PDB file of C-alpha atoms and ligand atoms in Angstrom:
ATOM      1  CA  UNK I   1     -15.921 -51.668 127.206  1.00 53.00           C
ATOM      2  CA  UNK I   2     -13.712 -54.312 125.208  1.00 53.00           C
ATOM      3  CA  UNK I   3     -12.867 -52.327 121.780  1.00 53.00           C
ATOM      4  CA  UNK I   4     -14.367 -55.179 119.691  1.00 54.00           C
ATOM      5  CA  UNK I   5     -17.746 -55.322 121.314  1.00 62.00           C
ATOM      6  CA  UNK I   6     -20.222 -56.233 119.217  1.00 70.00           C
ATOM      7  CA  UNK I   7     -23.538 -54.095 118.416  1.00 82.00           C
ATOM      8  CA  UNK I   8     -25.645 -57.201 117.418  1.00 84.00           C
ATOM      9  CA  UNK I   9     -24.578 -58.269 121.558  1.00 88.00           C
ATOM     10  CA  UNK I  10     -26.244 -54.857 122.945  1.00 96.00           C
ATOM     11  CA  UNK I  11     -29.415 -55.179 124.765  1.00 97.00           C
ATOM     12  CA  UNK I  12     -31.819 -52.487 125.082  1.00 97.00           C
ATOM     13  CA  UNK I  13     -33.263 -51.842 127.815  1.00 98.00           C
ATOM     14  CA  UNK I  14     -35.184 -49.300 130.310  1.00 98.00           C
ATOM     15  CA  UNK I  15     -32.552 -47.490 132.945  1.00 98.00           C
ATOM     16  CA  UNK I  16     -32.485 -48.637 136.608  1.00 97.00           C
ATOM     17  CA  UNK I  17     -31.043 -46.748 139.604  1.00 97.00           C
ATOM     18  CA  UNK I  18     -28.133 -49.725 139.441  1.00 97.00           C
ATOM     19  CA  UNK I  19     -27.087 -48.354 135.996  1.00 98.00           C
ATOM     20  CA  UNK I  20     -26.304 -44.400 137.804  1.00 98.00           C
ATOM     21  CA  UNK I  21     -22.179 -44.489 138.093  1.00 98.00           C
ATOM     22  CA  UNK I  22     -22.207 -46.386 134.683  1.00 98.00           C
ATOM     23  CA  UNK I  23     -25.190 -43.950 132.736  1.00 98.00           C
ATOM     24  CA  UNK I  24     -23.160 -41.044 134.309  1.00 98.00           C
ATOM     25  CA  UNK I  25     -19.826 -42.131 133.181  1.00 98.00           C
ATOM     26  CA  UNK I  26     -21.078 -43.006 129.570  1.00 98.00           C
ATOM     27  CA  UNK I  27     -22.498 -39.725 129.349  1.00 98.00           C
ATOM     28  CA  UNK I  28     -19.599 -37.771 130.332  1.00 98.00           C
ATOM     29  CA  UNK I  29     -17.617 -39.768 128.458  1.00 98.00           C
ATOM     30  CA  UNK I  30     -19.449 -39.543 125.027  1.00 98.00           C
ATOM     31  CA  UNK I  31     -20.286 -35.695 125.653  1.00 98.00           C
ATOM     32  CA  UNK I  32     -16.164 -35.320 125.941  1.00 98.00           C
ATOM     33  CA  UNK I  33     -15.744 -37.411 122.663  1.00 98.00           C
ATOM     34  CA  UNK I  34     -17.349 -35.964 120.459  1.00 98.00           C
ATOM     35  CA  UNK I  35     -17.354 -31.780 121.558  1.00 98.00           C
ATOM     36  CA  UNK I  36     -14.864 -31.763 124.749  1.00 98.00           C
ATOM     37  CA  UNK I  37     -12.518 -30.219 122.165  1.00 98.00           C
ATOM     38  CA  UNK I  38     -14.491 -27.185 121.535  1.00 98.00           C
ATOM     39  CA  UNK I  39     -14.106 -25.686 124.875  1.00 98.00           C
ATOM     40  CA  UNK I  40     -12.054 -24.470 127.640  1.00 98.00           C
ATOM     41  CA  UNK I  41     -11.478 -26.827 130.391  1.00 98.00           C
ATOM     42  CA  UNK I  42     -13.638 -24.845 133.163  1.00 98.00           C
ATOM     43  CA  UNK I  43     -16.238 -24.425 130.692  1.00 98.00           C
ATOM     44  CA  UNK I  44     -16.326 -28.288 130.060  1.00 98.00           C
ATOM     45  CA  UNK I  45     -16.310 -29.346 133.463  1.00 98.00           C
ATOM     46  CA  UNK I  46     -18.946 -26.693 134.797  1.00 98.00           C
ATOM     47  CA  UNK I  47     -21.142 -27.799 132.259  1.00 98.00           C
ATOM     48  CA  UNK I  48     -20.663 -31.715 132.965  1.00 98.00           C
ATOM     49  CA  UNK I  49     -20.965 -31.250 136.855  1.00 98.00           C
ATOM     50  CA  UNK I  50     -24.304 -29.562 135.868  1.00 97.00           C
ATOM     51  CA  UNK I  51     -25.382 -31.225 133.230  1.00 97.00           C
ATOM     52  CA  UNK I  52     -24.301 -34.665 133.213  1.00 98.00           C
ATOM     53  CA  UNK I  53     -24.326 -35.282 136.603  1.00 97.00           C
ATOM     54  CA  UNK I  54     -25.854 -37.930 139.440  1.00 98.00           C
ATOM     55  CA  UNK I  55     -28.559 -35.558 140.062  1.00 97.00           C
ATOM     56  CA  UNK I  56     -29.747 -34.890 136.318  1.00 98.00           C
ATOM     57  CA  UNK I  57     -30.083 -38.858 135.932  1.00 98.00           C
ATOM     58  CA  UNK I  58     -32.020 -39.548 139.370  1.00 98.00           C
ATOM     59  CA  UNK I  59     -33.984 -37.166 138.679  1.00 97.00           C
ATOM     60  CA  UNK I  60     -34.622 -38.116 134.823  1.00 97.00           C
ATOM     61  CA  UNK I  61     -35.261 -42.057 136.361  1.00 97.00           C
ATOM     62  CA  UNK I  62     -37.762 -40.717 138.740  1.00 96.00           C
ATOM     63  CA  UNK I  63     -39.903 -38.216 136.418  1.00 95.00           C
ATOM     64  CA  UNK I  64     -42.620 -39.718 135.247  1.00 93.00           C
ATOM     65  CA  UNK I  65     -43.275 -39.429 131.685  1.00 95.00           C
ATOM     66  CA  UNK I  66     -39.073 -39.400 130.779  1.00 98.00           C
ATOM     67  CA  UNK I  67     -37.778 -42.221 129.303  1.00 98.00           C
ATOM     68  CA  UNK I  68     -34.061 -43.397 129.765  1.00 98.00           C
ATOM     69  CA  UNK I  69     -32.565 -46.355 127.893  1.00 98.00           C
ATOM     70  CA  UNK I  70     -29.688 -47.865 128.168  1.00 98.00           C
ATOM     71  CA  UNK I  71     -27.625 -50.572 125.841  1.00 98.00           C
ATOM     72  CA  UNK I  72     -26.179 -52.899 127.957  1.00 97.00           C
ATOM     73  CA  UNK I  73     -23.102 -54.556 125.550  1.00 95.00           C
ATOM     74  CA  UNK I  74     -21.891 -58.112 125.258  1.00 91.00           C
ATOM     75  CA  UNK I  75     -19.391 -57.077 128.057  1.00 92.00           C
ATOM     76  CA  UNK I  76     -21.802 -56.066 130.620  1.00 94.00           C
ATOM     77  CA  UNK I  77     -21.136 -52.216 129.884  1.00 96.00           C
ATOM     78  CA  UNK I  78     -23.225 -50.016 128.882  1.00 98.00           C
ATOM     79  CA  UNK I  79     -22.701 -48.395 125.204  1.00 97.00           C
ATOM     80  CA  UNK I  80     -25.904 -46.154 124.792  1.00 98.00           C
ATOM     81  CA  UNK I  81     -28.240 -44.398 125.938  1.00 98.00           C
ATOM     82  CA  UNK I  82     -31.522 -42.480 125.066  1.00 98.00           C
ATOM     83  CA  UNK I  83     -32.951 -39.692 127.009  1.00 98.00           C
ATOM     84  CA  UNK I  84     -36.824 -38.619 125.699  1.00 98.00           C
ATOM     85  CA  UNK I  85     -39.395 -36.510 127.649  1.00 98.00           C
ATOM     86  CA  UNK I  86     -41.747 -33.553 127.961  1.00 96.00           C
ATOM     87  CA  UNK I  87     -40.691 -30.237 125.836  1.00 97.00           C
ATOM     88  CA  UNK I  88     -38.583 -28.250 127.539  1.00 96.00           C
ATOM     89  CA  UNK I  89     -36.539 -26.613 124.608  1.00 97.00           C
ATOM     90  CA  UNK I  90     -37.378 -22.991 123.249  1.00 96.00           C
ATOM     91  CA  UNK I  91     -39.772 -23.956 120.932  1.00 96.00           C
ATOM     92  CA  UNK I  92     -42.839 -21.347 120.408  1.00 90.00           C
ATOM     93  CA  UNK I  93     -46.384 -22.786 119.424  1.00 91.00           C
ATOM     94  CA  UNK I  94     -45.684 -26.079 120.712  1.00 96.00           C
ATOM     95  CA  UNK I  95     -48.505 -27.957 120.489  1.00 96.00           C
ATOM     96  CA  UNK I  96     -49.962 -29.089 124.156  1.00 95.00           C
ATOM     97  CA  UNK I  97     -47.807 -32.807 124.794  1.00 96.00           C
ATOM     98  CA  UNK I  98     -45.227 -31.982 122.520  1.00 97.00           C
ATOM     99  CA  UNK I  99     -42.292 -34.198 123.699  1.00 98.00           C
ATOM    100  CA  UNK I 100     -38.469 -33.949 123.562  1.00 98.00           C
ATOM    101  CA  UNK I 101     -35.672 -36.221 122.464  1.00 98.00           C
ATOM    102  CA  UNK I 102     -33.408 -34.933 124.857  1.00 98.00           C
ATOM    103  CA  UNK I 103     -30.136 -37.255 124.685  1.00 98.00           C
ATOM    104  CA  UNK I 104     -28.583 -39.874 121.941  1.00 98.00           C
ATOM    105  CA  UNK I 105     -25.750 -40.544 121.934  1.00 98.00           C
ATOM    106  CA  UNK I 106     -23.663 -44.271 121.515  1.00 98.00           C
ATOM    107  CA  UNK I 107     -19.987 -44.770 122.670  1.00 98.00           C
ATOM    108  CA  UNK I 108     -17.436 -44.447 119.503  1.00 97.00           C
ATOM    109  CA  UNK I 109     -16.636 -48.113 119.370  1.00 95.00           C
ATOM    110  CA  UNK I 110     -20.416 -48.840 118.611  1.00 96.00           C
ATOM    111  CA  UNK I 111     -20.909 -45.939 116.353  1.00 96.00           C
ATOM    112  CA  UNK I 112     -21.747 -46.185 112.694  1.00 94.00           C
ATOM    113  CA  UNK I 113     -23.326 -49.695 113.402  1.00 94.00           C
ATOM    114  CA  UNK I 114     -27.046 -48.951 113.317  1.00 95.00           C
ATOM    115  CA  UNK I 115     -27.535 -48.722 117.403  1.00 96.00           C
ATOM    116  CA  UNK I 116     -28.268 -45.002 117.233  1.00 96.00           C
ATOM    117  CA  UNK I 117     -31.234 -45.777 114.663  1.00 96.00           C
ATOM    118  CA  UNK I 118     -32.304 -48.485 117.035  1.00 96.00           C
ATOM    119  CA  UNK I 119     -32.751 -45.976 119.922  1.00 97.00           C
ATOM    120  CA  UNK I 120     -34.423 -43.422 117.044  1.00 97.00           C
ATOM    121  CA  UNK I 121     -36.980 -45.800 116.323  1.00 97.00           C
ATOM    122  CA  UNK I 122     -37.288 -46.894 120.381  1.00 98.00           C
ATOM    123  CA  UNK I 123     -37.762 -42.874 120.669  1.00 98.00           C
ATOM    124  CA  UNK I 124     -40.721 -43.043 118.245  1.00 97.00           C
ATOM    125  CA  UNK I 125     -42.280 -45.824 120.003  1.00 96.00           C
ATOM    126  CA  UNK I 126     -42.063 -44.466 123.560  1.00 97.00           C
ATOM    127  CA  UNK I 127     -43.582 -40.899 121.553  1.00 97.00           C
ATOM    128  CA  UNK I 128     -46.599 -42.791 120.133  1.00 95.00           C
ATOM    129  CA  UNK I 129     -47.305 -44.489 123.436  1.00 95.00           C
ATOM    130  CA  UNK I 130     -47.336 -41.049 124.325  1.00 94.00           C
ATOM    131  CA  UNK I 131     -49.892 -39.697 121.994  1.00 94.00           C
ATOM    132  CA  UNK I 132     -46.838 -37.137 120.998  1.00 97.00           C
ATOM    133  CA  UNK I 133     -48.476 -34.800 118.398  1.00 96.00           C
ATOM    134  CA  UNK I 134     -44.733 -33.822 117.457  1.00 97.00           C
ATOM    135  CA  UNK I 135     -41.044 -34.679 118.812  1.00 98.00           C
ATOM    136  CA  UNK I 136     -38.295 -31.771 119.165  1.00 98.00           C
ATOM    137  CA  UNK I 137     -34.875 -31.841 119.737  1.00 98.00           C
ATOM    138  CA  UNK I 138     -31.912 -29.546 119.569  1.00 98.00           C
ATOM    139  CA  UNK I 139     -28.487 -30.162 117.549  1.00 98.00           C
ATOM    140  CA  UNK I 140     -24.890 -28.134 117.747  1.00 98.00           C
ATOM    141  CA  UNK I 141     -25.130 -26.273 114.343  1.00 98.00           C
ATOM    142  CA  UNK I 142     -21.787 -28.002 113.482  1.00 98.00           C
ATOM    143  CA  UNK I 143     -22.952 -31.618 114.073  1.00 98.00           C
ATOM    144  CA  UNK I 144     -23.295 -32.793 110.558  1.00 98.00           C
ATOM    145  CA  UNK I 145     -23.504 -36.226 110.889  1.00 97.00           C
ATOM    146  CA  UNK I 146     -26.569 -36.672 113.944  1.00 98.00           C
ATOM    147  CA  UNK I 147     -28.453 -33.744 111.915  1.00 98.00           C
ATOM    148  CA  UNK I 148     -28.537 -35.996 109.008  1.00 97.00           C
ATOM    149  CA  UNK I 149     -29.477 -39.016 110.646  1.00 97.00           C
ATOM    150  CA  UNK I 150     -32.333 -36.874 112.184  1.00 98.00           C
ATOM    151  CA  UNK I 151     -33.339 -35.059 108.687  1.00 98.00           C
ATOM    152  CA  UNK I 152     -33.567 -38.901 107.500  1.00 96.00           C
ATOM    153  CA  UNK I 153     -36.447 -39.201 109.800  1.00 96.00           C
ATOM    154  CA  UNK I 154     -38.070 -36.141 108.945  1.00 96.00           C
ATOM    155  CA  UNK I 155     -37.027 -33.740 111.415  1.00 98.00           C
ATOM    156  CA  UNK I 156     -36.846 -29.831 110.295  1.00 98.00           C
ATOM    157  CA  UNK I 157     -35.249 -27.272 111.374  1.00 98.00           C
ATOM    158  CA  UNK I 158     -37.317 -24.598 112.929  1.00 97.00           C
ATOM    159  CA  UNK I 159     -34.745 -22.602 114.671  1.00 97.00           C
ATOM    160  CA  UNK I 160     -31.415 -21.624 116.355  1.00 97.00           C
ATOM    161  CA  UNK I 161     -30.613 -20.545 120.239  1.00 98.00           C
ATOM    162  CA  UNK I 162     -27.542 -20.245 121.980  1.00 98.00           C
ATOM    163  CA  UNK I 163     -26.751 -23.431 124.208  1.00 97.00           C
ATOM    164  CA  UNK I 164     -24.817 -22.713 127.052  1.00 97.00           C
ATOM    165  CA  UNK I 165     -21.375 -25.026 128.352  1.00 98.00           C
ATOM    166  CA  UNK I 166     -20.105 -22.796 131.036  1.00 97.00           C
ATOM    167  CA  UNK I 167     -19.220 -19.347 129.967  1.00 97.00           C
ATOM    168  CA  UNK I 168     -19.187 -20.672 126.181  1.00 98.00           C
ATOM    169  CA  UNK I 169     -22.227 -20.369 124.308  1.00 98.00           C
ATOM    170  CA  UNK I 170     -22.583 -22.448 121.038  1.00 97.00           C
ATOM    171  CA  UNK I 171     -25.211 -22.027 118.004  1.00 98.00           C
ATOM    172  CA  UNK I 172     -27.681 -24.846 118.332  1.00 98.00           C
ATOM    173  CA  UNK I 173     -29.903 -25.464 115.814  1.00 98.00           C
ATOM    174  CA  UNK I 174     -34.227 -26.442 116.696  1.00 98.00           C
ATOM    175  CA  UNK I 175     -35.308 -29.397 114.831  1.00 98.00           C
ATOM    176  CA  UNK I 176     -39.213 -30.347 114.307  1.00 98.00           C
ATOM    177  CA  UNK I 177     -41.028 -33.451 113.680  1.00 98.00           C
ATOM    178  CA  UNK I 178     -44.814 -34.119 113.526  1.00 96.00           C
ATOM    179  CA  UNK I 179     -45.801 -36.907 114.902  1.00 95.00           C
ATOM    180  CA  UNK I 180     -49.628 -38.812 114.390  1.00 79.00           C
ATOM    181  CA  UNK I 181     -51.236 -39.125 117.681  1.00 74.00           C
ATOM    182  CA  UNK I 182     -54.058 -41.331 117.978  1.00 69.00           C
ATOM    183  CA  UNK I 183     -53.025 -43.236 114.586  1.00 67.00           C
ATOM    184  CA  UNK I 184     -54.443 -46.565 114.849  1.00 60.00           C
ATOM    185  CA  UNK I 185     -51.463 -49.128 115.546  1.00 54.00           C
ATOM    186  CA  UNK I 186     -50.129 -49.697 111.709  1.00 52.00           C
ATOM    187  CA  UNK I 187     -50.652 -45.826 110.500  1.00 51.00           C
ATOM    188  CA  UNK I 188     -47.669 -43.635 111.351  1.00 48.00           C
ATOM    189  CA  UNK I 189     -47.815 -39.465 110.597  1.00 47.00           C
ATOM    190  CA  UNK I 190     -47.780 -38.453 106.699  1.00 48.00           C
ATOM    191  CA  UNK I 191     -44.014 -36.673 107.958  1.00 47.00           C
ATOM    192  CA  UNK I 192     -43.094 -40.772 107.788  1.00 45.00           C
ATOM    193  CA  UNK I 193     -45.005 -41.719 104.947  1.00 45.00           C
ATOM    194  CA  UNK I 194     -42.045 -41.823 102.887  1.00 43.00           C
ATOM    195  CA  UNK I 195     -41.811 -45.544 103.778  1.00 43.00           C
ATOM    196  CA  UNK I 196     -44.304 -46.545 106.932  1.00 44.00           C
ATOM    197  CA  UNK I 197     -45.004 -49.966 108.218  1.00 43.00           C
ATOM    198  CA  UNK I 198     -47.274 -51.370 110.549  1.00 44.00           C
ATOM    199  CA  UNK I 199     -46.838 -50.076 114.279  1.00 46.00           C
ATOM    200  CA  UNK I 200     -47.024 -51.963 117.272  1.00 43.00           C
ATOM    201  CA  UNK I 201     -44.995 -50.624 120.893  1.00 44.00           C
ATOM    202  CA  UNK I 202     -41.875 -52.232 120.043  1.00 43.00           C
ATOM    203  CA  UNK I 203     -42.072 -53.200 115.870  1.00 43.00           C
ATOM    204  CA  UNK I 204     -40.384 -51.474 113.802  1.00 40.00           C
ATOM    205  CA  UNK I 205     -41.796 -47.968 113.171  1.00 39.00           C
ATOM    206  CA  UNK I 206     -40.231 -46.398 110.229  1.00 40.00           C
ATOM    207  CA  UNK I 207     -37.119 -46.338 107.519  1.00 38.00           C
ATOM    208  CA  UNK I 208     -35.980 -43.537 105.282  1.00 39.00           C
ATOM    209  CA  UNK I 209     -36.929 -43.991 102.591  1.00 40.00           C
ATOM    210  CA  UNK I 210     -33.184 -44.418 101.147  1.00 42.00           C
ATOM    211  CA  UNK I 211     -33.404 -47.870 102.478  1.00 40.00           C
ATOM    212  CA  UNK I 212     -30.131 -47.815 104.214  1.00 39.00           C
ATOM    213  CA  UNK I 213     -28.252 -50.326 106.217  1.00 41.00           C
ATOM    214  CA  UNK I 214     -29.728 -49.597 109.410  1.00 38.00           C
TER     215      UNK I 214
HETATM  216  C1  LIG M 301     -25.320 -39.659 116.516  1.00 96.80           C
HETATM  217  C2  LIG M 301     -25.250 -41.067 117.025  1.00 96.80           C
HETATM  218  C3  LIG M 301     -26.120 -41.242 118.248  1.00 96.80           C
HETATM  219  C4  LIG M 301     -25.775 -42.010 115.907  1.00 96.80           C
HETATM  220  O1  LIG M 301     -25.713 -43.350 116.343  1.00 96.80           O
HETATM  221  P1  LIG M 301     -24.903 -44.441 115.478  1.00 96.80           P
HETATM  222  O2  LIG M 301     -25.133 -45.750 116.067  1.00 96.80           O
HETATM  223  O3  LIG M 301     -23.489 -43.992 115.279  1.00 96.80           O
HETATM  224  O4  LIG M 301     -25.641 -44.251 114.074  1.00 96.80           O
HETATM  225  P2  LIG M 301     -26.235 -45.318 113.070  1.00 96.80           P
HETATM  226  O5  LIG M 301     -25.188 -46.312 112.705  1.00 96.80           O
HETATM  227  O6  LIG M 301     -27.509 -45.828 113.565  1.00 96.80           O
HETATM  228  O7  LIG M 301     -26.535 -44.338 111.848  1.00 96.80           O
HETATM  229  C5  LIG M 301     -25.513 -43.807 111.100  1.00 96.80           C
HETATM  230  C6  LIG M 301     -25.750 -42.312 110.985  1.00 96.80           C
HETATM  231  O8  LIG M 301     -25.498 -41.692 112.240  1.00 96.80           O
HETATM  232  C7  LIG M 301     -24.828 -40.462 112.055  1.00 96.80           C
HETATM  233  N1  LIG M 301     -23.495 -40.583 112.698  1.00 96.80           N
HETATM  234  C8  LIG M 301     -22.656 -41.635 112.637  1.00 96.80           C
HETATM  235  N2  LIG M 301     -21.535 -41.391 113.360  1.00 96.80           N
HETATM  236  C9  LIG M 301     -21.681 -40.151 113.898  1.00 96.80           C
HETATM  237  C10 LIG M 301     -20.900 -39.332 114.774  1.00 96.80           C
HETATM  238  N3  LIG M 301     -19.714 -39.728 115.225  1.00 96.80           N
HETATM  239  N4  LIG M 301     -21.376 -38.157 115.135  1.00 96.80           N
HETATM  240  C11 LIG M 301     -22.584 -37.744 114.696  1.00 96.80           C
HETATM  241  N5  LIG M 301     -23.377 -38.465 113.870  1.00 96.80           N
HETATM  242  C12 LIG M 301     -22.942 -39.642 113.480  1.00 96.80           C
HETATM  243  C13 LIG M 301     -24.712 -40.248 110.548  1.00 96.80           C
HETATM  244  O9  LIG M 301     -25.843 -39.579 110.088  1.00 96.80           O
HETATM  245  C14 LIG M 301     -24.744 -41.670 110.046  1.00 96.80           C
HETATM  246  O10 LIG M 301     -25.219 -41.794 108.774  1.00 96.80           O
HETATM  247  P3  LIG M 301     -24.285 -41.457 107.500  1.00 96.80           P
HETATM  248  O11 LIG M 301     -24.218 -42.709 106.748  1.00 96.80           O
HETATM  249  O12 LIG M 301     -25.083 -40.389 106.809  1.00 96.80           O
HETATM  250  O13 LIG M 301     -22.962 -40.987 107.982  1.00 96.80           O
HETATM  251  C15 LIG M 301     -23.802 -41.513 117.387  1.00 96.80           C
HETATM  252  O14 LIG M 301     -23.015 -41.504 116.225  1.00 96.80           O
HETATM  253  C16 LIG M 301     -23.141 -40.604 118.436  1.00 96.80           C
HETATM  254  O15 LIG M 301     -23.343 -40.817 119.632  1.00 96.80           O
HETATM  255  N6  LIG M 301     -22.353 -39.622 117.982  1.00 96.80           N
HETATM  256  C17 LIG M 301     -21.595 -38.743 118.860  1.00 96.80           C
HETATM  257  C18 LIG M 301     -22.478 -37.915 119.788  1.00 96.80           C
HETATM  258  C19 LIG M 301     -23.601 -37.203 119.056  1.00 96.80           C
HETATM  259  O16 LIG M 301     -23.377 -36.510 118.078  1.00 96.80           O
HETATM  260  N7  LIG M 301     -24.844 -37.378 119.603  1.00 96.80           N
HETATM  261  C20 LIG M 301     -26.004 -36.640 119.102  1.00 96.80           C
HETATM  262  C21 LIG M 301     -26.045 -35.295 119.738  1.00 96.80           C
HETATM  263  S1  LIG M 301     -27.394 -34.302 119.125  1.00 96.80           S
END
């Protein structure tokens, strides 16, 4: 991706099987960014080969009721990506249709630019379509800066597990966020009531109430 590729040129869009190599190379290479550092090499690759692999992205592109997005830059690369779907993490009393942001992450020459909020919001919309009555994701206890972006939108933390790269094991913290299923299109959950506007698949859904850039 050219260094000085703008995030006003990146399209959103849903995953296709053409975007595989690409979707798997973005999401090796963002995963390495930002926490490669943290482990040994055999631990790193073990986990990539397992986790970020061909397989994991078929299969996420063919499961119903998982949603994959990509953003496609300027460039014809691809910058982002968005992975949301049913609850799989260790979270007790879920509540039946609970669903899962299970992957955000935006390549480090986009960063800081407002695309991650973008995908945020796109997750919210895709979890309304759903009739979500609450999202849940999981953070590396150390990752300040995504678990305030994802406080900002009301998530909570409910909990801690070990998440496993290879042999290492790292202290992940369970966030929380209720959702409002069954809100009639304009009426978001009270969690967002901090600063709600009308909702319709694709509108805006919400801002934090700081009012920030995004
Ligand atoms: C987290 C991430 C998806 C946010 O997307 P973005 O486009 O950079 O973010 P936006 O510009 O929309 O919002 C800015 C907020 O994102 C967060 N953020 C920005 N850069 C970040 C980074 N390198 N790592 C983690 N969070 C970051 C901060 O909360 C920031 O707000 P701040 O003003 O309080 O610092 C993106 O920064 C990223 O991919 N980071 C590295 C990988 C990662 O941590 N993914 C999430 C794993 S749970």
């Amino acid at each position: 991706m050219q260094p000085e590729a703008h995030v006003s040129d990146v399209i959103l869009r849903d995953a296709e099987a053409g975007d595989l190599d690409a979707l798997v190379a973005l999401s090796r290479k963002t995963f390495t960014d930002k926490f490669g550092h943290l482990y040994k090499p055999e631990d790193l690759s073990a986990f990539l080969d397992a986790e970020h692999g061909h397989d994991v992205y078929r299969t996420a592109l063919a499961t119903p009721g998982t949603l994959v997005r990509v953003g496609k830059t300027g460039d014809g690369a691809l910058g982002a990506y968005l992975v949301c779907g049913p609850l799989t993490l260790p979270a007790e009393a879920a509540e039946p249709g609970a669903v899962e942001l299970k992957r955000l992450y935006v390549d480090q020459p986009l960063q800081g630019r407002g695309l991650g909020t973008r995908l945020m919001e796109e997750a919210f919309a895709w979890a309304h379509a759903q009739n979500a009555p609450e999202m849940y994701l999981s953070v590396f206890s150390e990752n300040d800066g995504a678990r305030r972006l994802y406080e900002r939108y009301g998530f909570e933390k409910i909990g801690e597990f070990l998440f496993p790269v290879g042999n290492h094991r790292d202290l992940e913290f369970l966030m929380r966020k209720p959702l409002c299923p069954g809100a009639p299109s304009g009426v978001l959950s009270s969690a967002l009531s901090r600063c709600t506007v009308s909702c319709t698949a694709g509108a805006e859904i919400a801002r934090p109430a700081s009012g920030r850039r995004f």
